[in-house]
DNA sequence: CTTTATCCGACCATATTGATCGGAGATCAT
DNA sequence: ATGATCTCCGATCAATATGGTCGGATAAAG
């Protein structure tokens, strides 16, 4: 239950990769193209391209066209939250359909619905969780280049 | 994003209803049949029946067959968590496919996956959230029978 | 024993997701 | 300046999952 889509999955991987290249110690500021990411993580190229398009459209990354082009983080990794990323791909968080009911839509159960309030509460808690975790926070998990002392704390394996 | 299925939605409504009848002030201990719930909340009868079957199979409710039969909570409302209910209908919580990888399954991205650890962390937080909230906690939201004084507090409308 | 209401399995339609294809626009090299 | 290449971008197709439906089997009440 509560699975996230593959697209969202790919989006997270891609952003993590872009961030780690951009702010890494080896080639800081380098742009990353779609093909590089697709091959690194075995993601279907065209699908990943589409995902990156969406992220670009939603202001998560900047696109640079033409040869030697690619993508760049639009903001710092600290300012991009998981909620924003997932929201860009899958739309706003909503456990139920009635979470963000548009005008003219009706919920058949609404009249006597007995679970709306508590579900909205849960939803809000999840949102806070996702919105408090940033892309930067995700980079500690599986360090590509950062060297950690043997007494490092706060990171579980 | 992170929508729960209609089935799960119906399950929550049904259980809330059963609990409120069973422990309510009017007809305590009464059994509730599928039709009653379906009509009350405008849920397709056959689909709801299926949902209740699953809940019964998973030990959430007891089924009493034959005329005047129906369903009864298998445990007290305080011992049934939201996580259990959702899990019964939609399977175990798992943001990604690799959350509960079975033997012989492979994740193409696994080799260089950079988001597994942080996602599992988020997943665990969500699980605790869902597992700490019980069916009983859900019953305060929209009281059906309880009479409230005009100075009632702690309940939002 | 008949009736009634539930349980239970298999089945179909639709919506969402995963994945793919071909073209448009921009940059670099000549 | 012009062509070639590489990227972005929009529309399209297939697979899967979900929502919803239908029939019979089973067990209890009258």
XYZ file of C-alpha atoms (C1' of nucleotides) in Angstrom:
374
model
C 0.000 0.000 0.000
C 0.908 3.632 -0.492
C 3.331 2.833 -3.246
C 4.958 5.662 -5.135
C 5.147 5.393 -8.915
C 8.237 4.387 -10.847
C 8.396 7.845 -12.315
C 8.624 9.345 -8.861
C 11.221 6.755 -8.004
C 13.284 7.710 -11.027
C 12.865 11.375 -10.226
C 14.353 10.905 -6.778
C 17.303 8.929 -8.117
C 17.967 11.438 -10.850
C 17.829 14.441 -8.550
C 20.041 12.756 -6.022
C 22.532 12.024 -8.756
C 22.454 15.521 -10.197
C 22.903 16.994 -6.758
C 25.801 14.723 -5.882
C 27.583 15.593 -9.115
C 26.893 19.283 -8.875
C 27.990 19.651 -5.294
C 30.480 16.806 -5.254
C 34.236 17.142 -4.943
C 35.159 15.788 -8.369
C 33.423 17.865 -11.019
C 31.476 20.567 -9.178
C 29.030 22.534 -11.302
C 29.050 20.018 -14.148
C 25.808 19.566 -16.063
C 24.333 16.082 -16.277
C 22.499 14.764 -19.305
C 19.710 12.243 -19.422
C 21.726 9.457 -20.988
C 24.299 9.466 -18.211
C 21.679 8.959 -15.538
C 19.752 6.372 -17.512
C 22.819 4.203 -17.966
C 24.065 4.598 -14.432
C 20.815 3.394 -12.876
C 19.405 1.212 -15.675
C 16.406 3.440 -16.261
C 14.632 3.452 -19.653
C 16.064 6.484 -21.380
C 12.895 7.925 -22.865
C 10.917 7.544 -19.688
C 13.567 9.241 -17.646
C 13.641 12.054 -20.196
C 9.973 12.607 -19.639
C 10.422 12.666 -15.896
C 13.167 15.255 -16.163
C 10.959 17.349 -18.421
C 8.309 17.460 -15.765
C 10.817 18.320 -13.066
C 12.130 21.108 -15.248
C 8.655 22.406 -15.908
C 7.993 22.488 -12.181
C 11.103 24.452 -11.413
C 13.096 21.708 -9.716
C 15.881 21.706 -12.317
C 17.134 23.897 -15.158
C 17.471 22.493 -18.656
C 20.327 23.478 -20.962
C 19.687 22.577 -24.552
C 22.024 21.623 -27.377
C 25.238 19.592 -27.379
C 27.024 19.512 -24.053
C 23.668 20.441 -22.535
C 21.912 18.771 -19.664
C 20.334 19.478 -16.327
C 21.211 21.498 -13.283
C 19.549 21.904 -9.924
C 17.412 25.043 -9.941
C 17.801 25.587 -6.210
C 20.136 24.320 -3.574
C 19.612 20.761 -2.403
C 18.601 22.070 0.977
C 15.670 23.930 -0.509
C 14.187 21.005 -2.410
C 11.929 18.814 -0.307
C 10.766 15.279 -0.957
C 7.192 16.534 -0.939
C 7.989 18.957 -3.745
C 9.617 16.263 -5.852
C 6.863 13.708 -5.413
C 4.255 16.416 -5.861
C 5.794 17.470 -9.145
C 5.476 13.987 -10.562
C 2.352 12.556 -8.981
C 0.396 15.664 -8.158
C -0.510 16.925 -4.710
C -0.708 14.568 -1.756
C -4.168 13.135 -1.204
C -5.004 9.893 0.555
C -8.576 10.134 -0.654
C -10.303 11.718 -3.625
C -12.075 14.191 -1.398
C -8.811 15.658 -0.167
C -8.769 18.294 -2.853
C -12.209 18.157 -4.349
C -12.677 20.472 -7.291
C -15.897 22.336 -7.920
C -18.584 20.237 -9.519
C -17.184 16.994 -8.177
C -19.203 15.005 -5.758
C -18.332 12.290 -3.299
C -21.123 9.797 -2.986
C -20.085 9.013 0.548
C -19.573 12.566 1.633
C -22.977 13.010 3.180
C -22.465 10.521 5.970
C -18.720 10.147 5.670
C -17.203 9.251 9.003
C -13.534 9.049 8.168
C -12.791 12.309 6.430
C -11.517 14.224 9.414
C -9.143 11.605 10.819
C -7.791 10.807 7.364
C -7.041 14.439 6.694
C -5.174 14.480 9.948
C -3.031 11.535 8.942
C -2.489 13.085 5.552
C -1.254 16.266 7.125
C 1.212 14.364 9.268
C 2.601 12.551 6.253
C 2.908 15.805 4.386
C 4.913 17.370 7.160
C 7.159 14.337 7.165
C 7.814 14.589 3.440
C 8.153 18.336 3.492
C 10.663 18.359 6.308
C 13.057 16.060 4.489
C 15.151 17.692 1.793
C 17.225 16.412 -1.058
C 20.287 17.258 0.962
C 19.111 14.995 3.762
C 18.922 12.150 1.272
C 22.561 12.485 0.324
C 23.933 11.148 3.556
C 22.455 7.705 3.021
C 24.771 6.193 0.473
C 27.750 8.491 0.134
C 29.437 8.290 -3.248
C 32.450 10.369 -2.448
C 32.147 11.757 1.035
C 34.475 10.023 3.442
C 33.083 9.396 6.879
C 35.030 8.890 10.039
C 34.552 5.571 11.778
C 32.861 7.348 14.630
C 30.289 9.037 12.470
C 26.943 9.254 14.180
C 23.376 9.820 13.136
C 23.624 7.695 10.019
C 22.406 4.134 10.216
C 23.412 1.468 7.777
C 0.198 11.003 -4.736
C 0.081 8.262 -2.138
C -3.590 7.657 -2.680
C -5.256 4.791 -0.896
C -7.619 2.614 -2.906
C -11.386 2.863 -2.764
C -11.512 -0.589 -1.245
C -9.380 0.578 1.626
C -11.551 3.648 1.899
C -14.660 1.518 2.125
C -12.998 -0.739 4.657
C -12.324 2.177 6.969
C -15.876 3.467 6.683
C -17.365 0.049 7.281
C -15.231 -0.679 10.305
C -15.941 2.709 11.776
C -19.641 2.087 11.317
C -19.554 -1.395 12.783
C -17.621 -0.145 15.764
C -19.941 2.780 16.379
C -22.978 0.503 16.292
C -21.401 -2.184 18.409
C -20.184 0.128 21.100
C -22.809 2.835 20.693
C -25.528 3.708 23.176
C -28.539 2.661 21.110
C -28.109 -0.971 20.101
C -24.897 -2.168 21.685
C -23.686 -5.554 20.459
C -25.913 -5.583 17.395
C -24.542 -7.277 14.287
C -24.321 -5.243 11.105
C -24.899 -6.679 7.652
C -23.386 -5.590 4.375
C -26.521 -4.092 2.929
C -26.973 -1.697 5.816
C -23.530 -0.252 5.383
C -23.753 -0.097 1.615
C -26.958 1.905 1.724
C -25.840 4.205 4.500
C -22.692 5.276 2.675
C -23.690 4.727 -0.970
C -21.124 2.016 -1.539
C -21.647 -0.604 -4.303
C -23.011 -3.588 -2.420
C -21.004 -6.327 -4.092
C -17.749 -4.468 -3.805
C -18.280 -3.782 -0.145
C -19.114 -7.455 0.379
C -15.773 -8.364 -1.101
C -13.993 -5.901 1.143
C -15.678 -7.301 4.230
C -14.721 -10.818 3.179
C -11.104 -9.810 3.114
C -11.346 -8.091 6.482
C -12.946 -11.207 7.902
C -10.259 -13.411 6.424
C -7.619 -11.231 8.024
C -9.162 -11.411 11.453
C -10.411 -7.841 11.687
C -14.075 -8.837 11.945
C -16.138 -11.936 12.643
C -18.726 -13.084 10.135
C -22.032 -14.574 11.230
C -23.741 -16.437 8.443
C -27.420 -16.921 7.697
C -30.437 -14.679 8.263
C -29.952 -12.011 10.883
C -26.280 -12.553 10.357
C -23.683 -9.928 9.745
C -20.387 -8.703 11.009
C -18.874 -8.001 14.383
C -15.560 -6.548 15.409
C -13.134 -9.369 16.174
C -11.207 -7.281 18.662
C -11.839 -4.087 20.536
C -11.628 -0.882 18.546
C -8.601 0.095 20.536
C -6.685 -2.925 19.302
C -7.300 -2.371 15.603
C -4.859 0.017 13.994
C -5.175 1.876 10.723
C -2.043 0.133 9.516
C -3.678 -3.250 10.074
C -6.801 -2.253 8.188
C -5.001 -0.784 5.211
C -2.548 -3.651 5.231
C -5.365 -6.173 5.089
C -6.755 -4.623 1.932
C -3.745 -3.327 0.047
C -0.982 -5.525 1.352
C 1.988 -4.452 3.429
C 3.247 -0.892 3.331
C 5.927 -0.317 0.720
C 6.799 2.950 -0.947
C 8.995 1.136 -3.449
C 9.045 -2.337 -4.935
C 12.310 -3.131 -3.206
C 10.778 -2.593 0.224
C 9.869 -6.243 0.577
C 11.737 -7.944 -2.204
C 11.030 -11.624 -2.451
C 13.665 -14.129 -3.387
C 14.369 -14.299 -7.086
C 13.208 -10.773 -7.706
C 15.654 -8.255 -8.965
C 15.688 -4.506 -8.961
C 17.485 -3.173 -11.996
C 18.475 -0.073 -10.101
C 19.516 -1.819 -6.942
C 23.178 -1.993 -7.796
C 23.773 1.736 -7.685
C 20.571 2.732 -5.954
C 21.057 5.878 -3.951
C 17.648 6.398 -2.441
C 16.857 3.083 -0.811
C 17.998 3.909 2.694
C 16.294 7.300 3.077
C 13.086 5.996 1.553
C 12.985 3.090 3.959
C 13.381 5.603 6.742
C 10.405 7.610 5.544
C 8.428 4.432 5.104
C 9.114 3.425 8.660
C 7.943 6.791 9.945
C 4.695 6.511 8.016
C 4.163 3.022 9.330
C 4.551 4.141 12.926
C 2.078 6.900 12.240
C -0.515 4.489 10.864
C 0.149 1.880 13.485
C -0.229 4.283 16.373
C -3.690 5.381 15.346
C -6.473 2.979 16.189
C -10.034 2.566 15.073
C -11.096 3.998 18.397
C -9.157 7.151 17.710
C -11.109 7.566 14.505
C -14.465 7.564 16.278
C -14.188 10.985 17.799
C -14.326 12.728 14.460
C -17.960 12.634 13.420
C -20.116 11.391 16.263
C -23.358 9.824 15.094
C -25.171 9.516 18.369
C -23.176 11.213 21.049
C -24.803 14.449 22.124
C -22.455 17.343 22.506
C -22.885 20.351 24.691
C -22.622 23.717 23.011
C -19.314 24.219 24.742
C -17.825 20.975 23.503
C -14.100 21.213 22.902
C -11.476 19.308 21.019
C -13.670 18.380 18.088
C -13.358 20.353 14.876
C -16.106 20.600 12.344
C -37.480 -28.599 4.633
C -37.845 -24.139 2.646
C -36.413 -19.576 2.724
C -33.215 -16.080 3.399
C -28.908 -13.981 3.813
C -24.318 -14.477 3.847
C -19.867 -16.179 1.941
C -16.854 -17.062 -1.892
C -14.762 -17.490 -6.281
C -14.274 -16.130 -11.083
C -15.066 -12.533 -14.455
C -15.173 -7.890 -17.189
C -14.510 -2.753 -17.841
C -12.058 1.172 -16.976
C -8.279 4.147 -15.331
C -3.723 4.714 -14.276
C 0.893 3.777 -15.067
C 4.983 2.256 -17.727
C 7.170 2.644 -21.807
C 7.888 4.222 -26.766
C 8.166 6.964 -30.996
C 8.966 10.925 -34.054
C 9.611 15.822 -34.468
C 11.150 20.743 -32.910
C 14.590 23.774 -31.181
C 19.120 25.049 -29.761
C 24.086 24.784 -29.616
C 28.640 23.650 -31.320
C 31.896 22.751 -35.244
C 33.191 23.657 -39.698
C 26.565 31.182 -42.081
C 25.294 26.580 -42.408
C 25.032 21.973 -41.464
C 25.137 18.303 -38.152
C 24.426 16.733 -33.736
C 22.494 16.575 -29.462
C 19.038 17.720 -26.464
C 14.326 18.845 -25.149
C 9.479 18.150 -25.863
C 4.726 16.590 -27.138
C 1.746 12.935 -28.652
C 0.943 8.024 -28.850
C 0.709 2.928 -27.619
C 0.864 -1.233 -24.344
C 0.694 -3.347 -19.649
C -0.881 -3.444 -15.258
C -3.924 -2.455 -11.383
C -8.048 -1.015 -9.787
C -13.099 -0.576 -9.488
C -16.978 -2.862 -10.141
C -20.080 -7.043 -11.453
C -22.105 -11.668 -11.809
C -23.079 -16.433 -10.579
C -23.292 -20.266 -7.512
C -22.265 -22.567 -2.822
C -23.096 -22.670 2.116
C -25.095 -22.136 6.483
C -28.425 -20.516 9.782
C -33.350 -19.189 10.998
C -38.254 -20.051 10.664
